[in-house]
PDB file of C-alpha atoms in Angstrom:
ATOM      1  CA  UNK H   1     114.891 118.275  62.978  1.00 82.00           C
ATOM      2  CA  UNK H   2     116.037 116.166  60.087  1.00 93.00           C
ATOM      3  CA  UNK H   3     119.355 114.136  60.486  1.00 96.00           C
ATOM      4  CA  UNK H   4     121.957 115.088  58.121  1.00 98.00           C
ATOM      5  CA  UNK H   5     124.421 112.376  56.513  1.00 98.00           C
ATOM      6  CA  UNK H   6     126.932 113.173  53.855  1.00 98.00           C
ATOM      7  CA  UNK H   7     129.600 110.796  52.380  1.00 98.00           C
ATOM      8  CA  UNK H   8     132.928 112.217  50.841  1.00 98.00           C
ATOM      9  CA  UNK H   9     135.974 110.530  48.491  1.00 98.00           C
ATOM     10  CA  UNK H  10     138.064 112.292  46.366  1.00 98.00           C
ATOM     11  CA  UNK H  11     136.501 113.343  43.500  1.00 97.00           C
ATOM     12  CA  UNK H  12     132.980 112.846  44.336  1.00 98.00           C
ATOM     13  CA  UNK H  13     132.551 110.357  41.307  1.00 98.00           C
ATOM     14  CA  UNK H  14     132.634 107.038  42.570  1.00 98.00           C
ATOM     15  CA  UNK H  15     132.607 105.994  46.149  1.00 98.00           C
ATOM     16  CA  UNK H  16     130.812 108.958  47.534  1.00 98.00           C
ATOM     17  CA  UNK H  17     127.894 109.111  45.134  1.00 98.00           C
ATOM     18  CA  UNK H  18     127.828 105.207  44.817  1.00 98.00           C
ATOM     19  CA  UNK H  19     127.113 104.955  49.044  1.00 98.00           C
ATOM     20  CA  UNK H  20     124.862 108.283  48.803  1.00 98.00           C
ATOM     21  CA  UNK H  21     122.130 106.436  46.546  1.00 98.00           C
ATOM     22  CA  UNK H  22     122.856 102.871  48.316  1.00 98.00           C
ATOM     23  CA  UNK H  23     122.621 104.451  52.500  1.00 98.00           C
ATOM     24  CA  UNK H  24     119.446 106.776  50.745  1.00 98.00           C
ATOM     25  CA  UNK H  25     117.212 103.653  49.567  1.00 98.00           C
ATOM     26  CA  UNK H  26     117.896 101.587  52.606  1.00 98.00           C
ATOM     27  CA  UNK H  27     117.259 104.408  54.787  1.00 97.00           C
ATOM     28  CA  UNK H  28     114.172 105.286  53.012  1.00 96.00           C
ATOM     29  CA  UNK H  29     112.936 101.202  53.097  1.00 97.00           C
ATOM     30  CA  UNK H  30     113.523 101.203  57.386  1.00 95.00           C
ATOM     31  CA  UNK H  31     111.319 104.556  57.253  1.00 94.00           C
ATOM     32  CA  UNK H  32     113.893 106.869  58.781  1.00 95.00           C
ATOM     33  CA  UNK H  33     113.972 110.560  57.863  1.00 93.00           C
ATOM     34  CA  UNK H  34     117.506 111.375  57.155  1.00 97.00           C
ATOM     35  CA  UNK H  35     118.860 113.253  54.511  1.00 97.00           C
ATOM     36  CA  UNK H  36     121.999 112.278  52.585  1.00 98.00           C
ATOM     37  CA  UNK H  37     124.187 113.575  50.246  1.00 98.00           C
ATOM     38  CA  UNK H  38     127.855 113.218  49.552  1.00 98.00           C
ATOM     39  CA  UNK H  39     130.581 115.490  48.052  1.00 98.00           C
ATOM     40  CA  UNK H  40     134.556 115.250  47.165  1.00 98.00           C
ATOM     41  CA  UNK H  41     137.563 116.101  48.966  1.00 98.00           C
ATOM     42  CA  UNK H  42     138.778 118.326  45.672  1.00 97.00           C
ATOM     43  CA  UNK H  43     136.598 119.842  43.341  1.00 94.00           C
ATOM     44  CA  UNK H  44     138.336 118.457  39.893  1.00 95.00           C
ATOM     45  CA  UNK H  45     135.021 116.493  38.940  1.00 96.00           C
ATOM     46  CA  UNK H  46     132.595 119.541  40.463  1.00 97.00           C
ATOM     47  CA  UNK H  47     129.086 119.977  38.499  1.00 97.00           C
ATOM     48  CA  UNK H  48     130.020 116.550  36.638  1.00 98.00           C
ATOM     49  CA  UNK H  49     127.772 113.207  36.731  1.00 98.00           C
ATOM     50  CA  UNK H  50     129.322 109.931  38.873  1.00 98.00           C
ATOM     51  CA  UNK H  51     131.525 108.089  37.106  1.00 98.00           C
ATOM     52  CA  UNK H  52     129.983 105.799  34.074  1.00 98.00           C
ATOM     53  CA  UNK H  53     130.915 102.525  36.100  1.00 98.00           C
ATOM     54  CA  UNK H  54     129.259 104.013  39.234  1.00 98.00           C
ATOM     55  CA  UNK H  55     126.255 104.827  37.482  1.00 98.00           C
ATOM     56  CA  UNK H  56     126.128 100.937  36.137  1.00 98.00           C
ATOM     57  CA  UNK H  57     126.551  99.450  39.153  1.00 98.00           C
ATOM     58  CA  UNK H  58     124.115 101.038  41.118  1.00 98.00           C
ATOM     59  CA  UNK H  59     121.517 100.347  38.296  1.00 98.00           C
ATOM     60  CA  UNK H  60     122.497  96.802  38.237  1.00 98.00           C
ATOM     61  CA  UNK H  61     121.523  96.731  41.849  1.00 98.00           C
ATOM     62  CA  UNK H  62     118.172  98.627  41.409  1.00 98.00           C
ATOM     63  CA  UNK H  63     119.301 102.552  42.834  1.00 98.00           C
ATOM     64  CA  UNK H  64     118.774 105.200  41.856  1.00 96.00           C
ATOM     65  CA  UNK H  65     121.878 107.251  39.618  1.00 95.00           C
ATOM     66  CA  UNK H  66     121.146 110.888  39.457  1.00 97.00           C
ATOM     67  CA  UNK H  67     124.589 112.902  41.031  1.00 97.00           C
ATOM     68  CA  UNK H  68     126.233 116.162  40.029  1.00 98.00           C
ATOM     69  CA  UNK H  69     129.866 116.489  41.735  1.00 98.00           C
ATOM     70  CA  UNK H  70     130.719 118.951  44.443  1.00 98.00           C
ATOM     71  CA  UNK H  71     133.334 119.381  46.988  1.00 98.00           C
ATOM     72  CA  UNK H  72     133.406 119.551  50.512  1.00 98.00           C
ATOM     73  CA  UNK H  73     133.473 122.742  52.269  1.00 98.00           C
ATOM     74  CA  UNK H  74     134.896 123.264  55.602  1.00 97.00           C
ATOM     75  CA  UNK H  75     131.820 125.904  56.759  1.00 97.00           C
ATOM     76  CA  UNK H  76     129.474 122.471  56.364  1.00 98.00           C
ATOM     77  CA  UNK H  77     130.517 120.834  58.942  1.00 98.00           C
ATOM     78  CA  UNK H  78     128.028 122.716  61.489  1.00 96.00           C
ATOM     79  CA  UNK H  79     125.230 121.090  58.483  1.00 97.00           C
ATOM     80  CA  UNK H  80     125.487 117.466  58.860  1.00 98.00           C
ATOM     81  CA  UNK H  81     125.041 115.221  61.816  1.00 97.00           C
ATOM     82  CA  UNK H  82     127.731 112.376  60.705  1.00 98.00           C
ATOM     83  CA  UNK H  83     130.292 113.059  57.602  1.00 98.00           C
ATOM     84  CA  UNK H  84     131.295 109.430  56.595  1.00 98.00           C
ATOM     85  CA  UNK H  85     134.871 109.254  55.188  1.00 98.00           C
ATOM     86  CA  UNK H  86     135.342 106.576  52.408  1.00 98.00           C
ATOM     87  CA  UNK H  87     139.203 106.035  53.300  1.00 98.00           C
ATOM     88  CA  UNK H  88     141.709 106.578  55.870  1.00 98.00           C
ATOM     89  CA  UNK H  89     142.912 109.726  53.692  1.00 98.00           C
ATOM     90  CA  UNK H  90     139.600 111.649  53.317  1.00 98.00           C
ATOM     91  CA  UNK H  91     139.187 110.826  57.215  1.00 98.00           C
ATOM     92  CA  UNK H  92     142.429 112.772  57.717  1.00 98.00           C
ATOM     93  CA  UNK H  93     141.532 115.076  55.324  1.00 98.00           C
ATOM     94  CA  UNK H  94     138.545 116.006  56.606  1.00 98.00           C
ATOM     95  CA  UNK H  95     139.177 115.890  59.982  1.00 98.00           C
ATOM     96  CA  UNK H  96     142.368 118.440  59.027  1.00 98.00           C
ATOM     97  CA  UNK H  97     139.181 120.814  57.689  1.00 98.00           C
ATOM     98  CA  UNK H  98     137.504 120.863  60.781  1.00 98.00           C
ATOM     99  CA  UNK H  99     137.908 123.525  63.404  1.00 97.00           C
ATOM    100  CA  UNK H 100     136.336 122.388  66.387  1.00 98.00           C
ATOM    101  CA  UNK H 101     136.774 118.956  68.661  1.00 98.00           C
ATOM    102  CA  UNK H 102     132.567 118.185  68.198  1.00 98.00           C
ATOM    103  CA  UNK H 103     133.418 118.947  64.223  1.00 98.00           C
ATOM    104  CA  UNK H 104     135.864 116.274  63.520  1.00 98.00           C
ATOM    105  CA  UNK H 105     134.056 113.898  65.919  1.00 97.00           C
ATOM    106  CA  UNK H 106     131.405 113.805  63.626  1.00 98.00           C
ATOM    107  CA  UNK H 107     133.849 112.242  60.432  1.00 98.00           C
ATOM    108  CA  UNK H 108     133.632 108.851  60.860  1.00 98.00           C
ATOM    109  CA  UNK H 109     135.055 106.532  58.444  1.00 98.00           C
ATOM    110  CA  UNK H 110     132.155 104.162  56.681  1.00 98.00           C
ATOM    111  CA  UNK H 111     133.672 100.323  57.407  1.00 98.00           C
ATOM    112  CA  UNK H 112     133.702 101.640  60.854  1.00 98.00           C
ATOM    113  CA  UNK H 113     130.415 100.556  60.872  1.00 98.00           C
ATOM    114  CA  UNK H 114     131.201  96.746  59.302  1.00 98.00           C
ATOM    115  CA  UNK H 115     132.454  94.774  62.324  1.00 97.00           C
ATOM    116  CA  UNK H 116     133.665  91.748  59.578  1.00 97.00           C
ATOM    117  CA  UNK H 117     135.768  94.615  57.578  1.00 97.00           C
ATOM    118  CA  UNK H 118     139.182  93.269  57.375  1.00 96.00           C
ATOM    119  CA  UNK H 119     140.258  96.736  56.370  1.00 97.00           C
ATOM    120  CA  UNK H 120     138.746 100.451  57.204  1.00 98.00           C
ATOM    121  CA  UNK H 121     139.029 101.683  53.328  1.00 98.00           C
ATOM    122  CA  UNK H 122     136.868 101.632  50.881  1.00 98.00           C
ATOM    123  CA  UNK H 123     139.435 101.148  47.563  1.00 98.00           C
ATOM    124  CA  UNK H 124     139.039 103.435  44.892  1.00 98.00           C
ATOM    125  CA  UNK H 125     137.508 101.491  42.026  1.00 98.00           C
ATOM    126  CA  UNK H 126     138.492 104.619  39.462  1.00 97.00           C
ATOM    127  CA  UNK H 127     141.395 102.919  37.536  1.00 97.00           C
ATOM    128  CA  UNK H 128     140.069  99.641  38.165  1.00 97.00           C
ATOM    129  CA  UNK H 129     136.750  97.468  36.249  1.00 97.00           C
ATOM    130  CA  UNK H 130     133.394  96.422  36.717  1.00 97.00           C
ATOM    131  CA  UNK H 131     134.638  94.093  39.126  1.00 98.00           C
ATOM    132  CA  UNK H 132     136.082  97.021  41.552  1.00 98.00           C
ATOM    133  CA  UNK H 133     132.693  98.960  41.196  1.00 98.00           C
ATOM    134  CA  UNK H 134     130.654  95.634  42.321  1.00 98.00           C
ATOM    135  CA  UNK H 135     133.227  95.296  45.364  1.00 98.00           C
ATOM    136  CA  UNK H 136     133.007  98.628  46.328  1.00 98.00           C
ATOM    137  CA  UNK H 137     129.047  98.121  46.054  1.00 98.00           C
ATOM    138  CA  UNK H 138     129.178  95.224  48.540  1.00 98.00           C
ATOM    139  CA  UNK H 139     131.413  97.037  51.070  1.00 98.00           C
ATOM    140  CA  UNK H 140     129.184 100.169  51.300  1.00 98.00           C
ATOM    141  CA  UNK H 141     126.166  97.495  51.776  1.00 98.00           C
ATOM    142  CA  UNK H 142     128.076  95.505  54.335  1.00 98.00           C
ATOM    143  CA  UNK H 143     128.256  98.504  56.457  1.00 98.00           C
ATOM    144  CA  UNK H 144     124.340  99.910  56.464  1.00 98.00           C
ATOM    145  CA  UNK H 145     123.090  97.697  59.164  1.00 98.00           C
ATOM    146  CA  UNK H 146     125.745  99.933  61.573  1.00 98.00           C
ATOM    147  CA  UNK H 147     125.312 102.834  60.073  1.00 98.00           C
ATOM    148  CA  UNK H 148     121.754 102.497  60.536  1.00 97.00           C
ATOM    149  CA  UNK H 149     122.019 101.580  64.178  1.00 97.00           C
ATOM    150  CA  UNK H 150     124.485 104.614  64.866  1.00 96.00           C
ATOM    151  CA  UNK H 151     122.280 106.961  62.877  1.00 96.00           C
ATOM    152  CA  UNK H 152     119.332 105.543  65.743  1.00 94.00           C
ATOM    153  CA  UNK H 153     121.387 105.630  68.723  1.00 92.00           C
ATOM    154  CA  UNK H 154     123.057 109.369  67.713  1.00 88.00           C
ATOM    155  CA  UNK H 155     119.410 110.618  67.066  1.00 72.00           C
ATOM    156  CA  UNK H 156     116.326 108.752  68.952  1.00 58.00           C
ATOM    157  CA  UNK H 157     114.019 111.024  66.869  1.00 56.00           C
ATOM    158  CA  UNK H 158     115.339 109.036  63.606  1.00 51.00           C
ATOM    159  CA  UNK H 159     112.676 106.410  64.525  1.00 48.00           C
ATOM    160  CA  UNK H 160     110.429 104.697  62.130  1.00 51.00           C
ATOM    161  CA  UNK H 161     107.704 106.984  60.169  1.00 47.00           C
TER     162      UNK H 161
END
């Protein structure tokens, strides 16, 4: 069975998408099978592309782009294996959604997994520049190497192809 990540923000534009591509490709170069995805807390930006900005900085960096918006629905939560928050207010948000106690165990909030985060939110780069994108870039790669190890440790069959 394949292990199932998704990452959700608000409008599933920025953050979301950005750490969808980033978590893919590293997951991908370690040899793990584990699918990812990623989706909004609201639907406002649903069927749309990431954000311009997004799409810029993860080409900078070498990802991959290619995203069409969609928003979380509470019936997914028996779908994925870990649903990685981007802020304290999706966290709560999503956690709110979920119906069982092994449901919103599984929402986790993505600098969890940073032990040198000096805060558990990912900022919203939306109104902000290039500069915001590139941070938020840096802060979703700081935080692979422990999502990585949690995604091992969670599920010993996500070994090494």
């Amino acid at each position: 069975m394949v292990f199932r990540v998704t990452f959700v923000c608000t409008g599933n534009i920025c953050r979301s998408p950005m750490a969808e591509h980033i978590v893919r490709r590293w997951l991908a170069e370690e040899g793990l099978e584990v699918e990812v995805d990623s989706s909004g807390t609201h639907g406002w930006h649903a069927g749309n592309p990431a954000d311009r900005r997004t799409v810029a900085a993860l080409r900078r960096a070498g990802y991959t782009s290619a995203h069409a918006a969609r928003q979380f629905r509470p019936l997914w939560f028996d779908r994925y294996d870990l649903i990685i928050a981007l802020d304290r207010g999706h966290h709560r948000d999503l956690r709110s959604m979920a119906r069982t106690e092994p449901q919103r165990e599984k929402v986790r909030l993505l600098r969890e997994f940073d032990p040198s985060a000096d805060s558990l939110d990912v900022p919203d780069p939306y109104y902000g520049d290039r500069a915001d994108f590139e941070r938020v870039r840096a802060q979703i790669e700081a935080a692979i190497p422990g999502l990585i190890a949690a995604i091992r440790t969670q599920q010993p069959s996500a070994a090494p192809k």
